Amino acid sequence: MGRFWPLLLVALTAAVSTPAAFAVSGRWWWAAAPALALTCVGGADLVQRRDAVRRNHPLVARLRRPAGGPRPRGGVVREPQADAWDEPEFLVPSLRPVEAAAEPPLVRVGGPDCSQPYDMALLNVSAMSFGALSARAVLALNRGAALGRFAQDTGEGGLSEHHLRGGGDLVWEIGTGYFGCRADDGGLDRREFADKAALPEVKCVSLKLSQGAAPGRGAVLPGVKVSAEIARERRVPEGVDVVSPPSHRMFSTPRELVLFVALLREAAGGKPVGLKLYVGARREFLAVCRAMLAEGVAPDFVVVDGAEGGTGAAPSSWAGRLGMPLTQGLVTVHNALVGVGLRDRVRIGASGRVATGRDVVTRLVQGADYTNAARAMMLAVGCVRAGRCHTGGCPAGVATQDPLRTRGMHVADKARQVERYQRETVRDAMRIMASMGVREPGGLTPAHLVRRLAPGAERSYADLYEWLAPGELLAGPPQSWEADWKAADPDSFG
C-alpha cells in the first residue's frame, strides 16, 4: 500500500485546501490548485490500462527514467541507433531484391516417428515459467500467441491453467524437476504426463537439459515468489526456495536420453518431442548424435540456448562465462546433425538475444529453422527492466506473485501488444530477407552474413566456419572434427 501514499497525500491536501480556499482565503488556492491537478493525474494513472507501472505507482511512476535497451514501439522492437561501422556483423543485401512473401512461412516440426507434426512460426515465446512470471503475464503471452498463431513455451514450472485459458499453442517444457508430471520419488509420472500431453493446446514437448542462464545448475524460484498456487502447481512447500536438480534422474547417458525421448513421444501420442540445451563441449552433443544413430531414434527438434542467458536467473559471475555463445552453439548443432545425416528430420530453434527482425534473419543464417524470444516478449507485456525479478517486487506486475502488483496489468491490452510485436518483427524479417534477394528462409546461406574483423578485413560465415556436407562425419570426419568424433561415446556424456 505504500506506493499509493503520494496520491493519498495529495488527495488529502486537495480535500482540505479546496474548502479553505472558498471559505477562508483565496490564498489557499496556492495549495489547492496543484493538489487538485495532481489528484486528477494520479486518478488517471489508476484507471488507465496501458502502463502497469503507472497503475501500480500513481504519480511516482511518472518520475522514472525509461529503462535502457530495445523496447517495442509500434509493435516492433527498435534498437538504439549506432554508427553502422560499430556493428561487428551485417547481412548482405542484393542489387536485385525481391518482393517479400505475403505470408511468413511456417516450419514443419516432426520427424518420421511423429504422427502429429506441428507448424512452428518463425518467432515464438521462449521458455518462461508460471512462478517466474505472474499469472496475468503468462495469460497475456498465451492470448497473444493465440491471436498471432505462434507458440508459447511454458518453461519448466509446469502446465498451469493460465497457460491453457488463453487458447494459444503450447510447447510444454519438462525440466529436471518434472513439475506438472512429478512422481512421488521425484521422477516422471508417466500417466500424468500422458494425460496432460494429450491436451489439444499442447502441440510439442520440450525436454530441457540445460539453459544458458543457469548452466550446470537447476532452475531456482525464490521462496518469496512461491505462493500457495505455485506450491500446489509444483507440489512443493509454500514460501520455500524451489531448486531444481542439476540433471535428470530418468537417464544418465546419451543412449538413455534418446530412448527417453522416444518414450515421451509415444506417451504424448506422437506429438513432437525435442531437446533444449546450451552447448558446452562439442564432443557431448556428438555423443548424443551417435546415440541417435545407434538406436535409430532422434528428437523432432533441438532448441539451442546461448551462454549469454537472458532471464537474470543465473549468478552474475556465471552469465556469459560458461558454455558456447548462441552463434557458436547453433553452428555446432547444425553441423553435427548435417554431418550424421539427420538434419533433414531434426529442426533447430534458436533461443537467446532474439528481439528484432534482423536477429531472426541472423539466426536463420547461422543454422536455425525458427527462433524464440524471452526478453522482448517480457517487454511487450510491460516489463520495465527494474531488475527486481528475484524479489517479487516487480513494479509492472510481470515477474511477481503479489496480487496488488499484478492488478496493474491489463491482460487484453498486453496480449494485443504481444501479438503486434511478433507480427511486426516477423514481417520485418521477411522484408530484410527480400532485400537480400530471398523470399524463403531456405534461400539463406552462410555467405549472407559477414563479420567485420578489422577495418578493411571482412569475412562471410561461409569462410569463417567449416560447414559439413550431409553424412560427412560418417564417411570420414575432417581433421578439425576427428578428435571430437572419435571421443564421442553414446554411453557417456563425459
XYZ file of C-alpha atoms in Angstrom:
494
model
C 0.000 0.000 0.000
C 2.975 2.329 0.484
C 3.167 3.043 -3.227
C -0.258 4.757 -3.076
C 0.713 7.169 -0.282
C 1.802 10.025 -2.596
C -1.606 10.011 -4.280
C -3.407 9.768 -0.938
C -1.419 12.700 0.451
C -2.155 14.998 -2.494
C -5.805 13.930 -2.450
C -5.985 14.719 1.284
C -4.296 18.078 0.654
C -6.848 18.854 -2.049
C -9.709 17.808 0.241
C -8.527 20.169 2.996
C -7.276 23.139 0.982
C -10.127 23.455 -1.542
C -12.884 24.148 1.034
C -10.467 26.514 2.807
C -9.923 28.418 -0.451
C -13.667 29.046 -0.695
C -14.415 29.637 2.978
C -11.280 31.198 4.479
C -8.977 32.871 1.949
C -8.140 32.772 -1.735
C -4.531 32.237 -0.761
C -5.401 28.593 -0.129
C -5.604 28.145 -3.914
C -1.810 28.096 -3.976
C -2.081 24.678 -2.302
C -5.479 23.578 -3.613
C -4.829 24.085 -7.339
C -1.680 21.913 -7.653
C -3.133 19.331 -5.264
C -6.309 19.045 -7.369
C -4.253 18.780 -10.552
C -2.019 16.077 -9.106
C -5.041 14.211 -7.776
C -6.560 14.165 -11.257
C -3.281 12.992 -12.771
C -2.952 10.238 -10.158
C -6.556 9.192 -10.672
C -5.907 8.924 -14.406
C -2.876 6.731 -13.662
C -5.054 4.395 -11.604
C -7.731 3.838 -14.237
C -5.609 3.716 -17.428
C -4.673 0.249 -18.693
C -1.648 0.683 -20.939
C 1.057 1.218 -18.326
C 1.023 -1.190 -15.384
C 3.775 0.721 -13.546
C 1.734 3.945 -13.531
C -1.303 1.961 -12.435
C 0.619 0.378 -9.563
C 2.596 3.530 -8.680
C 0.383 6.531 -9.488
C 2.242 9.843 -9.749
C 5.588 8.387 -8.642
C 5.950 6.292 -11.820
C 5.982 9.477 -13.895
C 9.306 10.400 -12.326
C 11.094 7.267 -13.519
C 13.546 7.237 -16.374
C 12.808 4.935 -19.307
C 14.563 1.602 -18.938
C 17.523 1.018 -21.216
C 17.676 -1.454 -24.070
C 15.403 -2.171 -27.014
C 11.689 -1.673 -26.431
C 8.646 -2.435 -28.561
C 7.354 0.659 -30.309
C 4.557 0.369 -32.797
C 4.714 -3.396 -32.386
C 8.384 -3.859 -33.317
C 11.479 -3.571 -31.153
C 13.610 -0.580 -32.073
C 17.256 -0.663 -31.089
C 19.248 2.461 -30.263
C 20.798 3.922 -33.388
C 24.516 3.321 -33.801
C 27.137 4.008 -36.408
C 26.979 1.161 -38.940
C 30.741 0.753 -38.655
C 30.375 -0.056 -34.969
C 28.409 -3.193 -35.829
C 30.648 -6.299 -35.977
C 28.312 -8.167 -38.345
C 25.995 -7.273 -41.186
C 23.605 -9.038 -43.516
C 24.374 -8.794 -47.223
C 21.731 -7.026 -49.342
C 21.203 -7.818 -53.009
C 21.327 -5.494 -56.011
C 18.332 -7.471 -57.189
C 15.902 -7.551 -54.256
C 12.577 -9.346 -54.489
C 9.088 -8.751 -53.174
C 8.604 -10.000 -49.641
C 6.334 -13.031 -49.273
C 2.747 -12.092 -48.474
C 2.582 -14.601 -45.619
C 5.507 -15.717 -43.467
C 6.387 -19.393 -43.841
C 5.809 -21.958 -41.120
C 8.313 -24.611 -40.096
C 7.037 -28.205 -40.017
C 8.294 -29.809 -36.797
C 8.005 -33.573 -36.633
C 10.230 -36.359 -37.921
C 9.233 -39.757 -39.310
C 8.383 -41.096 -35.828
C 5.989 -38.226 -35.172
C 2.319 -38.719 -36.065
C 1.132 -35.236 -35.050
C 3.605 -32.726 -36.548
C 3.303 -29.037 -35.746
C 3.813 -25.992 -37.949
C 6.015 -23.608 -35.952
C 6.153 -19.846 -36.541
C 9.465 -18.115 -37.238
C 9.243 -16.304 -33.865
C 7.687 -17.715 -30.683
C 7.571 -17.109 -26.929
C 10.613 -18.592 -25.244
C 10.519 -20.608 -22.034
C 9.276 -18.588 -19.048
C 7.542 -20.375 -16.185
C 4.452 -19.521 -14.203
C 6.157 -18.623 -10.956
C 8.938 -16.670 -12.552
C 6.149 -14.713 -14.292
C 2.803 -13.723 -12.855
C -0.440 -15.408 -13.827
C -1.529 -12.345 -15.805
C 1.765 -12.183 -17.684
C 1.523 -15.865 -18.617
C -2.082 -15.423 -19.726
C -1.278 -12.307 -21.759
C 1.532 -14.139 -23.554
C -0.758 -17.078 -24.253
C -3.585 -14.940 -25.600
C -1.074 -13.067 -27.724
C 0.142 -16.394 -29.112
C -3.440 -17.370 -29.883
C -4.091 -14.087 -31.686
C -0.903 -14.371 -33.740
C -0.905 -18.152 -34.241
C 2.509 -18.790 -32.766
C 3.650 -20.925 -29.835
C 4.373 -20.265 -26.173
C 6.943 -22.361 -24.307
C 5.627 -22.987 -20.795
C 9.018 -23.031 -19.106
C 9.790 -25.852 -16.699
C 7.412 -24.725 -13.935
C 4.523 -26.903 -15.080
C 1.421 -26.653 -17.227
C -0.840 -24.230 -15.369
C -4.424 -23.186 -16.025
C -3.094 -19.782 -17.058
C -1.253 -21.429 -19.941
C -4.448 -23.160 -21.012
C -7.048 -20.391 -20.614
C -5.844 -18.223 -23.488
C -6.232 -20.810 -26.241
C -2.667 -20.412 -27.549
C -0.455 -23.223 -28.814
C 1.918 -24.586 -26.180
C 5.342 -26.173 -26.110
C 5.270 -27.963 -22.767
C 8.732 -27.890 -21.234
C 9.809 -30.710 -18.927
C 12.753 -29.829 -16.719
C 14.782 -31.746 -14.187
C 12.119 -31.197 -11.525
C 9.380 -32.746 -13.726
C 6.927 -30.141 -12.426
C 3.411 -30.859 -13.626
C 4.132 -34.572 -14.042
C 6.248 -35.283 -10.983
C 6.056 -38.662 -9.286
C 6.416 -39.077 -5.529
C 10.017 -40.222 -5.957
C 10.910 -37.074 -7.914
C 10.896 -38.768 -11.298
C 8.385 -38.716 -14.145
C 4.764 -39.701 -13.542
C 4.080 -41.274 -16.940
C 0.313 -41.408 -16.582
C 0.015 -37.751 -15.588
C 2.410 -36.798 -18.373
C 0.347 -38.702 -20.948
C -2.908 -37.133 -19.741
C -1.558 -33.578 -19.974
C 0.351 -34.139 -23.209
C -2.935 -35.243 -24.785
C -4.475 -31.801 -24.217
C -5.208 -30.128 -27.560
C -3.355 -26.956 -26.508
C -0.098 -28.915 -26.135
C 1.496 -29.105 -29.576
C 5.065 -30.129 -28.646
C 7.047 -31.347 -25.644
C 10.497 -29.947 -24.887
C 12.883 -31.830 -22.613
C 15.175 -29.236 -21.020
C 18.702 -30.448 -20.422
C 20.255 -27.064 -19.705
C 19.861 -23.351 -20.335
C 22.332 -20.572 -20.878
C 21.058 -18.542 -17.935
C 21.934 -21.245 -15.391
C 24.372 -23.742 -16.923
C 25.072 -26.880 -14.926
C 22.602 -25.720 -12.312
C 18.933 -26.403 -11.774
C 16.490 -23.530 -12.083
C 15.784 -21.531 -8.901
C 12.491 -19.941 -7.882
C 12.942 -17.766 -4.770
C 10.660 -18.598 -1.860
C 9.176 -15.085 -1.895
C 7.561 -15.979 -5.231
C 6.339 -19.434 -4.174
C 2.701 -18.594 -3.481
C 0.087 -21.106 -2.388
C -0.959 -21.562 -6.018
C 2.621 -22.089 -7.195
C 3.196 -24.563 -4.368
C 0.122 -26.585 -5.420
C 1.157 -26.491 -9.070
C 4.705 -27.689 -8.407
C 3.907 -29.807 -5.320
C 6.465 -28.016 -3.175
C 6.278 -26.192 0.191
C 4.882 -22.666 0.088
C 7.330 -19.823 0.668
C 10.447 -22.000 0.316
C 13.055 -21.683 -2.455
C 12.468 -24.198 -5.240
C 15.756 -25.516 -6.603
C 15.517 -27.994 -9.467
C 18.074 -30.817 -9.585
C 21.095 -30.104 -11.796
C 20.404 -33.124 -14.011
C 17.653 -35.579 -14.947
C 17.154 -38.715 -12.927
C 15.369 -40.587 -15.752
C 18.561 -41.015 -17.801
C 22.320 -40.723 -17.332
C 23.800 -41.460 -20.775
C 23.193 -40.185 -24.313
C 21.697 -43.550 -25.264
C 19.259 -43.443 -22.346
C 18.421 -39.834 -23.291
C 17.319 -40.645 -26.845
C 15.365 -43.665 -25.617
C 13.635 -41.397 -23.095
C 12.744 -39.037 -25.954
C 11.143 -41.998 -27.743
C 9.221 -42.894 -24.580
C 7.910 -39.332 -24.198
C 6.866 -39.175 -27.867
C 4.916 -42.410 -27.552
C 3.271 -41.258 -24.308
C 2.406 -37.924 -25.973
C 0.504 -39.687 -28.718
C 3.067 -38.997 -31.424
C 3.401 -35.261 -30.824
C 6.828 -33.715 -31.497
C 9.333 -34.132 -28.673
C 12.610 -32.246 -28.653
C 15.538 -31.097 -26.558
C 16.533 -27.728 -25.152
C 20.190 -27.232 -24.333
C 23.165 -24.949 -24.410
C 26.327 -26.426 -25.919
C 29.365 -26.881 -23.736
C 31.762 -29.399 -25.283
C 31.153 -30.309 -28.921
C 32.039 -33.893 -28.016
C 28.970 -34.154 -25.767
C 26.496 -33.266 -28.486
C 28.288 -35.595 -30.896
C 27.807 -38.348 -28.305
C 24.057 -37.668 -28.430
C 24.217 -37.847 -32.241
C 25.995 -41.204 -32.030
C 23.254 -42.431 -29.694
C 20.613 -41.298 -32.203
C 22.304 -43.355 -34.911
C 22.793 -46.382 -32.664
C 19.160 -46.509 -31.533
C 17.525 -45.201 -34.689
C 15.801 -42.524 -32.597
C 16.061 -38.749 -32.962
C 14.300 -35.787 -31.337
C 11.974 -33.816 -33.569
C 13.695 -30.539 -32.692
C 16.606 -29.101 -30.733
C 16.312 -25.645 -29.176
C 19.792 -24.168 -28.751
C 20.247 -21.661 -25.945
C 23.278 -19.433 -25.664
C 25.695 -18.803 -22.826
C 24.520 -15.176 -22.937
C 21.420 -16.190 -20.991
C 18.794 -13.522 -20.616
C 16.416 -14.233 -17.741
C 18.532 -12.906 -14.887
C 18.205 -16.287 -13.162
C 21.902 -17.052 -13.170
C 24.527 -15.829 -10.713
C 26.113 -12.730 -12.221
C 29.542 -14.367 -12.066
C 28.284 -17.145 -14.375
C 26.419 -15.196 -17.019
C 28.139 -15.444 -20.385
C 31.088 -17.341 -18.894
C 30.012 -20.973 -19.208
C 29.052 -22.689 -22.431
C 29.161 -21.553 -26.032
C 27.622 -18.285 -27.187
C 24.458 -18.865 -29.203
C 26.178 -18.281 -32.546
C 28.778 -20.963 -31.962
C 26.213 -23.310 -30.423
C 23.906 -23.015 -33.429
C 26.712 -23.632 -35.912
C 27.880 -26.638 -33.874
C 24.469 -28.298 -33.594
C 23.601 -27.623 -37.227
C 26.910 -29.063 -38.462
C 26.726 -32.092 -36.191
C 23.237 -33.019 -37.412
C 24.240 -32.441 -41.027
C 27.398 -34.489 -40.550
C 25.480 -37.527 -39.266
C 22.767 -37.220 -41.898
C 19.923 -36.271 -39.512
C 19.483 -32.573 -40.243
C 16.504 -33.142 -42.538
C 14.465 -34.738 -39.721
C 15.510 -32.521 -36.783
C 14.502 -28.861 -36.702
C 16.624 -26.325 -34.821
C 15.279 -23.453 -32.734
C 17.392 -20.529 -31.530
C 16.716 -19.021 -28.107
C 18.726 -16.114 -26.787
C 19.064 -12.407 -27.579
C 16.392 -12.522 -30.281
C 14.452 -9.256 -30.393
C 14.410 -7.750 -33.889
C 13.759 -8.858 -37.448
C 17.474 -8.676 -38.071
C 18.086 -11.038 -35.138
C 15.641 -13.553 -36.618
C 17.323 -13.496 -40.029
C 20.792 -13.711 -38.469
C 19.877 -16.839 -36.503
C 18.350 -18.449 -39.595
C 21.605 -17.855 -41.466
C 23.558 -19.409 -38.593
C 21.642 -22.676 -38.793
C 18.276 -22.237 -37.057
C 14.877 -23.023 -38.575
C 12.945 -20.795 -36.152
C 13.535 -18.542 -33.148
C 12.209 -17.936 -29.640
C 12.249 -14.646 -27.720
C 12.004 -14.150 -23.961
C 13.226 -10.691 -23.012
C 11.473 -8.941 -25.894
C 8.222 -10.742 -25.072
C 8.523 -9.587 -21.463
C 8.963 -6.024 -22.711
C 5.833 -6.483 -24.802
C 3.784 -7.311 -21.685
C 5.115 -4.270 -19.844
C 8.463 -5.206 -18.270
C 10.431 -2.056 -17.385
C 13.667 -3.898 -16.571
C 13.653 -2.827 -12.953
C 15.967 -5.703 -12.021
C 13.692 -6.913 -9.233
C 12.556 -10.226 -10.763
C 14.044 -12.287 -7.927
C 12.491 -10.161 -5.178
C 8.831 -10.477 -6.155
C 8.660 -6.675 -6.217
C 8.268 -6.175 -9.973
C 6.604 -2.743 -10.348
C 4.949 -3.734 -13.649
C 3.272 -6.889 -12.313
C 5.183 -9.093 -14.790
C 7.612 -11.049 -12.598
C 5.806 -11.178 -9.277
C 3.124 -13.154 -7.458
C 1.925 -10.132 -5.465
C -1.764 -9.705 -6.406
C -1.645 -5.976 -5.619
C 1.108 -5.562 -8.199
C -0.308 -7.862 -10.855
C -3.635 -5.994 -10.766
C -1.974 -3.217 -12.710
C -1.572 -5.394 -15.805
C -4.456 -5.354 -18.292
C -4.327 -8.759 -19.989
C -6.267 -7.952 -23.154
C -4.154 -4.895 -23.936
C -0.866 -6.720 -23.304
C -1.996 -9.711 -25.376
C -2.614 -7.414 -28.339
C 0.804 -5.868 -27.838
C 2.463 -9.316 -27.786
C 0.677 -10.284 -31.000
C 1.568 -6.986 -32.650
C 5.218 -7.256 -31.634
C 5.540 -10.796 -33.024
C 3.710 -9.952 -36.249
C 5.706 -6.823 -36.992
C 9.030 -8.448 -36.090
C 8.408 -11.401 -38.421
C 7.221 -9.014 -41.132
C 10.414 -7.029 -40.650
C 12.447 -10.245 -41.001
C 10.647 -11.101 -44.246
C 11.380 -7.631 -45.626
C 15.050 -7.971 -44.704
C 15.235 -11.315 -46.486
C 13.543 -9.793 -49.537
C 16.155 -7.036 -49.605
C 18.741 -9.819 -49.670
C 17.061 -11.347 -52.731
C 15.489 -14.201 -50.729
C 11.774 -14.943 -50.298
C 12.054 -18.055 -48.118
C 14.419 -18.911 -45.230
C 15.638 -21.888 -47.242
C 17.339 -19.468 -49.616
C 19.618 -18.074 -46.915
C 23.228 -19.254 -46.874
C 26.266 -18.560 -44.646
C 27.505 -16.164 -47.330
C 24.625 -13.818 -46.474
C 26.211 -12.878 -43.111
C 29.540 -11.054 -42.893
C 31.682 -10.350 -39.851
C 33.987 -7.341 -39.751
C 37.310 -8.483 -38.258
C 39.177 -5.203 -38.649
C 38.953 -2.111 -40.840
C 39.115 -3.412 -44.382
C 39.066 -7.056 -43.232
C 35.715 -8.817 -43.630
C 34.780 -12.468 -43.964
C 31.426 -14.135 -44.506
C 30.202 -17.002 -42.383
C 30.829 -19.271 -45.353
C 34.553 -18.642 -44.792
C 34.616 -18.115 -41.028
C 33.195 -21.539 -40.194
C 33.613 -25.013 -41.566
C 30.312 -26.332 -42.942
C 30.000 -30.102 -43.157
C 28.399 -31.956 -46.042
C 25.498 -34.348 -45.350
C 26.862 -37.562 -43.818
C 30.458 -36.303 -43.798
C 31.125 -37.424 -40.241
C 30.054 -40.943 -41.165
C 32.055 -41.069 -44.375
C 35.201 -39.722 -42.758
C 35.300 -36.670 -40.499
C 37.533 -33.731 -41.462
C 40.630 -33.300 -39.343
C 39.093 -30.470 -37.283
C 36.248 -32.779 -36.176
C 38.122 -36.069 -35.980
C 39.228 -35.987 -32.348
C 35.793 -34.995 -31.004
C 34.031 -37.526 -33.227
C 36.274 -40.361 -32.040
C 35.895 -39.327 -28.386
C 32.088 -39.123 -28.598
C 30.607 -42.099 -26.703
C 26.875 -42.908 -26.910
C 27.121 -44.401 -23.426
C 28.782 -41.466 -21.683
C 28.381 -37.690 -21.575
C 31.850 -37.171 -20.165
